[in-house]
Tab-separated table of C-alpha atoms in Angstrom:
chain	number	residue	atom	x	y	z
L	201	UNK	CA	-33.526	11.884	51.046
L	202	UNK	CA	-31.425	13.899	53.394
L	203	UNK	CA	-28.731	15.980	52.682
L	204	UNK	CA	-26.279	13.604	53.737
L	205	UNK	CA	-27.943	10.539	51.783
L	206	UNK	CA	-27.625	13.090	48.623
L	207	UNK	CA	-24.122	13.652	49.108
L	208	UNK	CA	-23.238	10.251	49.343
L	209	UNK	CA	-24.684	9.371	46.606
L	210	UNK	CA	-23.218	11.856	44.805
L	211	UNK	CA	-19.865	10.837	45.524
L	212	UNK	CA	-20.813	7.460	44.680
L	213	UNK	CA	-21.239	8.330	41.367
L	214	UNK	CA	-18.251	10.454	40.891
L	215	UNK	CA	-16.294	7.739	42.151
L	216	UNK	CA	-17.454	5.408	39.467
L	217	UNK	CA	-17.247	8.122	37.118
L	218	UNK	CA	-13.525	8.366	38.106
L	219	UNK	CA	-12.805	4.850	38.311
L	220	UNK	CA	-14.136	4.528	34.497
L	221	UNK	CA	-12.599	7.044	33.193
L	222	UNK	CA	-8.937	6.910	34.663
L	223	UNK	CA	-8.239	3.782	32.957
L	224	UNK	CA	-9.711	5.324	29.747
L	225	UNK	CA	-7.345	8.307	30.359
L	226	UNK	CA	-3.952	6.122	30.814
L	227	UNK	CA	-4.221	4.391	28.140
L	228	UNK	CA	-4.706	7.483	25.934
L	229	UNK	CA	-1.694	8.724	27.282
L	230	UNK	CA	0.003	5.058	26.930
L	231	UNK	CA	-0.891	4.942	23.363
L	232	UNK	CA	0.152	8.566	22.530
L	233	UNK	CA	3.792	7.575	23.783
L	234	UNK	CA	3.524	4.517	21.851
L	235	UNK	CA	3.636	6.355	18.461
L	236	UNK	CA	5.542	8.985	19.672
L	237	UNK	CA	8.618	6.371	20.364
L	238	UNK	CA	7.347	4.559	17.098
L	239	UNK	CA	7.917	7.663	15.667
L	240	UNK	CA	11.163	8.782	16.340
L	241	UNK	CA	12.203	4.963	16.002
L	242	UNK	CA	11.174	5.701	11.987
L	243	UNK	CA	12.559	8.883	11.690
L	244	UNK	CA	16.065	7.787	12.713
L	245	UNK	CA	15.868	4.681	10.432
L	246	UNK	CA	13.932	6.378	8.019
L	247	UNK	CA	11.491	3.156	8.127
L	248	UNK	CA	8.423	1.480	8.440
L	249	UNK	CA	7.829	0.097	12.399
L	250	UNK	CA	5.820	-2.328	12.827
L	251	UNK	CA	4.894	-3.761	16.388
L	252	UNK	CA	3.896	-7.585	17.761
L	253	UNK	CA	3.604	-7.698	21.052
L	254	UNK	CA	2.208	-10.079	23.231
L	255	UNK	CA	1.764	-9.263	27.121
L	256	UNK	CA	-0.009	-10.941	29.902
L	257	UNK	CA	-2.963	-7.962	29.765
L	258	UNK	CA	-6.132	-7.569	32.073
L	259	UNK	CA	-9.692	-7.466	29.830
L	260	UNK	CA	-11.644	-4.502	31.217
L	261	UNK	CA	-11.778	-2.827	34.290
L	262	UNK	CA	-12.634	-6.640	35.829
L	263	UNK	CA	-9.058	-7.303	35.549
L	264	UNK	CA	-9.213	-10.566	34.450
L	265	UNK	CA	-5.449	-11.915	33.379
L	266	UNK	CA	-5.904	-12.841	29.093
L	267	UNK	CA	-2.631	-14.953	27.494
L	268	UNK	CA	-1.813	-13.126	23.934
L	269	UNK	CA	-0.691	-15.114	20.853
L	270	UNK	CA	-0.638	-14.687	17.256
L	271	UNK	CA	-3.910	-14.436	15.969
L	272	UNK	CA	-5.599	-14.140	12.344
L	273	UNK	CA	-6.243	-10.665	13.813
L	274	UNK	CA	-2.586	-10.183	14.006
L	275	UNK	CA	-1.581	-11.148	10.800
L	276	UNK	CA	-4.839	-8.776	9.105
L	277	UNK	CA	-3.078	-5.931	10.736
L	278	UNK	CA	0.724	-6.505	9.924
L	279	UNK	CA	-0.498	-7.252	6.475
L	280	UNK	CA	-2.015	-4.167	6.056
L	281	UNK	CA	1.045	-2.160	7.578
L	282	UNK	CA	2.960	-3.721	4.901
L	283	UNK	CA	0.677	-3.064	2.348
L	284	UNK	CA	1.063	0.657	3.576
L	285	UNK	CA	4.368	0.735	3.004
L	286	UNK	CA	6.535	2.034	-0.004
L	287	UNK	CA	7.988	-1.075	-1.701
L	288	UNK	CA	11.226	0.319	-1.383
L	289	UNK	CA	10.842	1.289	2.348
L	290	UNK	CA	12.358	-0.831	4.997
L	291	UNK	CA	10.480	-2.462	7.306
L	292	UNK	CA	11.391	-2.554	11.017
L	293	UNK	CA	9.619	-5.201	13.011
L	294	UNK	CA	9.776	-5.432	16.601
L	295	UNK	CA	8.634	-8.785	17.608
L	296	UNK	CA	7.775	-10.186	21.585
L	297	UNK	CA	5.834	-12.836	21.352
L	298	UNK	CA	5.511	-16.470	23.007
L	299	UNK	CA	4.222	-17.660	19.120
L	300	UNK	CA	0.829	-18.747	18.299
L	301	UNK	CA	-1.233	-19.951	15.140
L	302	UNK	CA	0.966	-21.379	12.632
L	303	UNK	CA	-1.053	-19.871	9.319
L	304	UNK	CA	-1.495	-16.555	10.633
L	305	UNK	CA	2.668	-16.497	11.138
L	306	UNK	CA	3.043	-17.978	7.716
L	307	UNK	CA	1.233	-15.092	6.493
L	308	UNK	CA	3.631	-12.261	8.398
L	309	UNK	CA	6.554	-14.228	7.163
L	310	UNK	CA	5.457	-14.816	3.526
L	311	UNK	CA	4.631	-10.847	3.054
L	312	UNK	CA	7.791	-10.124	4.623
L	313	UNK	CA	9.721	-12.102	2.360
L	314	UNK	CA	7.882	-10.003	-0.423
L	315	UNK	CA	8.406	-6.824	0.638
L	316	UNK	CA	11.615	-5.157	-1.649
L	317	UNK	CA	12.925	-3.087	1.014
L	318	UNK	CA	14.975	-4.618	3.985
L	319	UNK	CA	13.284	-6.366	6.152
L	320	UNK	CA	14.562	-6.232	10.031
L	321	UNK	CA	13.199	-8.219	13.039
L	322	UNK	CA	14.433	-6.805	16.399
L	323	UNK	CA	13.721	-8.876	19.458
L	324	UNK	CA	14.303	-7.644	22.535
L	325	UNK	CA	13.155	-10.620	24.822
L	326	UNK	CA	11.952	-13.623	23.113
L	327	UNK	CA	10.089	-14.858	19.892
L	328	UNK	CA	8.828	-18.103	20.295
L	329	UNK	CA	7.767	-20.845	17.860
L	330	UNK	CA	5.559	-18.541	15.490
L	331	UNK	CA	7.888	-15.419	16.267
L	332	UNK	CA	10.897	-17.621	15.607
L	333	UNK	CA	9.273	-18.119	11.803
L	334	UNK	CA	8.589	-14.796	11.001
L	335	UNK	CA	11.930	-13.571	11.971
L	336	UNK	CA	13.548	-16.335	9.767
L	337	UNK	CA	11.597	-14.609	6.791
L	338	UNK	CA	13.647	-10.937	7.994
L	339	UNK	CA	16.776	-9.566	5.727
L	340	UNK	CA	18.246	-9.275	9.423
L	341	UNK	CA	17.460	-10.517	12.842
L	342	UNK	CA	18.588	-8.218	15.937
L	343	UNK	CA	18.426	-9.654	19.070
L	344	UNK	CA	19.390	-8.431	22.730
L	345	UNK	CA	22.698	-10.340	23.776
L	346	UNK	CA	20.033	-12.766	26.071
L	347	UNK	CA	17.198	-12.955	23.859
L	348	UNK	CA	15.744	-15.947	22.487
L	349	UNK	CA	13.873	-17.737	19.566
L	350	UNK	CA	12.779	-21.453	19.518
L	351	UNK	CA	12.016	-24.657	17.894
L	352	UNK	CA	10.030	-24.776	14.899
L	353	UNK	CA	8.202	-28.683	15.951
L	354	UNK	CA	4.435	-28.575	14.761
L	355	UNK	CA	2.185	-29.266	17.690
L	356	UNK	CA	-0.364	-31.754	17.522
L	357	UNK	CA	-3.289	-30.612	20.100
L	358	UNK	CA	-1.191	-30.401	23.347
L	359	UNK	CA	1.791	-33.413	21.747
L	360	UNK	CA	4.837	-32.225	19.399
L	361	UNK	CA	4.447	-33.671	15.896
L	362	UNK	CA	8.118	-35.258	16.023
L	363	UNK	CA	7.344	-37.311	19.334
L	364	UNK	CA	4.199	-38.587	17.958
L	365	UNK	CA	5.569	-40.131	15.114
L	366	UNK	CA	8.665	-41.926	17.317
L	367	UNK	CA	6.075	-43.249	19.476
L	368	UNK	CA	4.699	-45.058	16.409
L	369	UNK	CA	7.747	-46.280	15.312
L	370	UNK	CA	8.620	-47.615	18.325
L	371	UNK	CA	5.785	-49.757	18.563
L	372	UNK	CA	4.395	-52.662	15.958
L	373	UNK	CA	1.995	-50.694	13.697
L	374	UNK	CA	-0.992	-53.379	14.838
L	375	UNK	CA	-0.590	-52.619	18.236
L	376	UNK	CA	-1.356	-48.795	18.009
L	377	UNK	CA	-5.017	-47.819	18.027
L	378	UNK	CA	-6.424	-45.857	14.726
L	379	UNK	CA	-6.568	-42.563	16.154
L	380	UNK	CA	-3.073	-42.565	17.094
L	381	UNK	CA	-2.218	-43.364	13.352
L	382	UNK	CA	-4.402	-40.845	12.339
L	383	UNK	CA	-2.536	-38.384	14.913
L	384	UNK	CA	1.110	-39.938	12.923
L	385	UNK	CA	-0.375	-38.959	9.175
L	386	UNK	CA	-0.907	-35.646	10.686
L	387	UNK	CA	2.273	-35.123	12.231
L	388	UNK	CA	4.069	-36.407	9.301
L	389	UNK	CA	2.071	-33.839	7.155
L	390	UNK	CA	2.717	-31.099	10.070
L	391	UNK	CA	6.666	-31.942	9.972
L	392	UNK	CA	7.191	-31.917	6.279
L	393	UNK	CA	5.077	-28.507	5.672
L	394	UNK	CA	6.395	-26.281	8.237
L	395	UNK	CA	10.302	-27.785	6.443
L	396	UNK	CA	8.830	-26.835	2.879
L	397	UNK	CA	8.137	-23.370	4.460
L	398	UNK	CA	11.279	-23.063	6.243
L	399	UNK	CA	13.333	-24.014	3.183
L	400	UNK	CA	11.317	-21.538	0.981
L	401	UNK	CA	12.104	-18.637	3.231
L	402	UNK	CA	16.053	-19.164	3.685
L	403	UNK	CA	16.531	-20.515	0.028
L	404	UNK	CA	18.300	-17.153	-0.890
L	405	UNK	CA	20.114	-16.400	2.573
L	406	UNK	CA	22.377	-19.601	2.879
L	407	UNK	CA	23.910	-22.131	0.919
L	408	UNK	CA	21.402	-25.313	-0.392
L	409	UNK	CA	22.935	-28.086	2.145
L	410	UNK	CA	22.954	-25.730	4.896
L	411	UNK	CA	18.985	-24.565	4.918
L	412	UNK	CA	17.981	-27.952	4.477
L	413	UNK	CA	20.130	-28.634	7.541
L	414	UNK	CA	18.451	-25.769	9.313
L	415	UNK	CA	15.102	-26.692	8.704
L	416	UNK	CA	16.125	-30.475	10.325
L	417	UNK	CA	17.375	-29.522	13.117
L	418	UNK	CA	14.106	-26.569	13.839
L	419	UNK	CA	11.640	-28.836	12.693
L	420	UNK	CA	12.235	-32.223	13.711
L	421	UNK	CA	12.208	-32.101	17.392
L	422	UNK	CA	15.760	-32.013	18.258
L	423	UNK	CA	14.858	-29.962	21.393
L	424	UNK	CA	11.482	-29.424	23.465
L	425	UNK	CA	9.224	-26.759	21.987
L	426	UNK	CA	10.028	-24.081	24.625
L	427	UNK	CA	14.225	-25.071	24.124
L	428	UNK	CA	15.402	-21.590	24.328
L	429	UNK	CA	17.833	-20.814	21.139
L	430	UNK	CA	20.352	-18.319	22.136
L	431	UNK	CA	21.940	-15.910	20.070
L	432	UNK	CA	25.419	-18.215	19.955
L	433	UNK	CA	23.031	-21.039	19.639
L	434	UNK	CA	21.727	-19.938	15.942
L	435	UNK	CA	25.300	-19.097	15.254
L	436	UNK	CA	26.280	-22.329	15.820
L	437	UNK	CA	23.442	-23.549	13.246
L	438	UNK	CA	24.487	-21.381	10.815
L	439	UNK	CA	21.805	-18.385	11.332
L	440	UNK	CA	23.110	-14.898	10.915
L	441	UNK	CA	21.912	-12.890	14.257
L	442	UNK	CA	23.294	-9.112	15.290
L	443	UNK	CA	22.838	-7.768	18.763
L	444	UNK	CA	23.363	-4.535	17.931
L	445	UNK	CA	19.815	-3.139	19.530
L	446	UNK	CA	18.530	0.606	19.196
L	447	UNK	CA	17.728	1.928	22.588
L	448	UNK	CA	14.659	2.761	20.996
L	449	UNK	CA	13.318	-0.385	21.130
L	450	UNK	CA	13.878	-1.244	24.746
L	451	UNK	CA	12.387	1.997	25.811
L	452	UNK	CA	9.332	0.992	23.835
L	453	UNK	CA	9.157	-2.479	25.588
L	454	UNK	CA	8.806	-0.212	28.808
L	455	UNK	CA	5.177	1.110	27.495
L	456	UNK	CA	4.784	-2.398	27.064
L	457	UNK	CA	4.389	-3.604	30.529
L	458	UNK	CA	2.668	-6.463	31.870
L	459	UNK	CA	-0.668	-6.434	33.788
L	460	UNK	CA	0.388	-5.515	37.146
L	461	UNK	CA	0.000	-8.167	40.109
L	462	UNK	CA	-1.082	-7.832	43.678
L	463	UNK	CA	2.363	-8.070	44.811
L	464	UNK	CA	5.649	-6.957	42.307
L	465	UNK	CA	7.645	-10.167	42.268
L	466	UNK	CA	10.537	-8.216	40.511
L	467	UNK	CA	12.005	-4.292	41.692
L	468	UNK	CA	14.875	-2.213	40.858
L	469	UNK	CA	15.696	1.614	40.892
L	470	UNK	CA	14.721	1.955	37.273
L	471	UNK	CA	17.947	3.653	36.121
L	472	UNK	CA	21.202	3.012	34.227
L	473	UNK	CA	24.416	2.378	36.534
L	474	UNK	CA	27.701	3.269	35.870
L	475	UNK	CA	31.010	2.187	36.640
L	476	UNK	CA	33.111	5.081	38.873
L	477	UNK	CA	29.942	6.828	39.617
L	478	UNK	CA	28.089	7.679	42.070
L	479	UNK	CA	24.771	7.011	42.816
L	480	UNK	CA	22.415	8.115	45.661
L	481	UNK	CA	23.460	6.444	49.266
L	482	UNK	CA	26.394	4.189	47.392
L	483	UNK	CA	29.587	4.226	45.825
L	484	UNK	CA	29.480	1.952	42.427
């Protein structure tokens, strides 16, 4: 081989040596600011943090786009945080998540509810379905002023529980084919255990009437699964919700980014603006 061929093929290699071990190297650094934030998060509330976070994120160096939910996997590892954790010790969990499996959420929310120390759930976008039921089971919810939770409707396969079963009813019982029925008795099941859990975890935060009134109107399909509920929105339904969020936790939602396209579909200068100052090339 000449002495060209060799040094080709030497850079070849370094190249992929590069290429494999830059990604390794970022996300070193990624995670080290991770629990340095964490960190300083628990020192100033003298806590327990405890993130779930579900981004958009690429597996490998193949860059292949991967959906995150809540996961058995999940729930294993916020279960052992608690279990980590001083009795006495608050908890602070910051939750992003578009929800997921049903029993592994149960489980978050059910330890939660155990747990002696306070109990805070700090969302800072959204917390969906699953992440609406753990942050039911908090002492305290904290929201940003446009963050959202949702509906609590069991899904059946792809098809809400609650529009199953008025389907059925809206049809004479021999003119609706076996599975269907089947797919009813489940929903019907679905519907009345996600209210039993519901009820169980705000028994001791509101009055009787009013839970079971709360856990109608999240679990029987007054809205679509993905109806966004606003912070006046649980007000309204008689949840208790604070928007008073620690910079902390938005700074941490910055190491949190999602998997970055071909083309940015959103930019800004990424810094705060103030009234009656002045900023480069413009009066604000």
């Amino acid at each position: 081989m000449s002495d060209i061929g060799t040094l080709i093929f030497q850079i070849f290699w370094m190249l992929l040596i590069f290429s494999l071990i830059i990604p390794f190297l970022k996300n070193s650094a990624l995670k080290s600011a991770r629990e340095a934030l964490i960190r300083t998060l628990e020192r100033k509330r003298n806590s327990r943090v405890i993130t779930l976070i579900h981004r958009t994120e690429s597996i490998s160096f193949l860059g292949f786009p991967m959906r995150r939910y809540i996961d058995i996997e999940d729930s294993e590892e916020v279960l052992r945080a608690i279990k980590l954790t001083p009795e006495d010790m608050p908890i602070d969990l910051i939750v992003h998540t578009p929800g997921g499996l049903v029993l592994a959420a149960e489980q978050i929310a059910r330890a939660l509810k155990k747990h002696k120390g306070k109990v805070t759930v700090f969302v800072p976008h959204y917390a969906m379905s699953g992440g609406t039921l753990i942050a039911l089971a908090a002492d305290e919810v904290v929201m940003d002023e446009n963050a959202v939770l949702g509906p609590l409707d069991p899904q059946i396969g792809n098809m809400p529980a609650p529009s199953i079963l008025a389907a059925v009813r809206k049809k004479d019982v021999n003119e609706v084919d076996d599975q269907t029925l089947i797919l009813a008795d489940i929903a019907e099941k679905a519907i009345k255990q996600i209210k039993e859990f519901v009820t169980e975890i705000l028994k001791d935060k509101l009055p009787e009437e009013k839970v079971r009134e709360v856990a109608e109107k999240l679990c029987e399909g007054n809205w679509t699964h993905d109806y966004p509920l606003t912070v006046d929105k649980l007000k309204e339904i008689g949840l208790q919700v604070s928007t008073n969020m620690p910079q902390e936790v938005y700074d941490l939602m910055d190491l949190y980014k999602q998997s970055e396209p071909k083309r940015p579909s959103v930019s800004y200068v990424p810094a705060p603006y103030y009234k009656g100052r002045e900023t480069r090339g413009e009066d604000r």
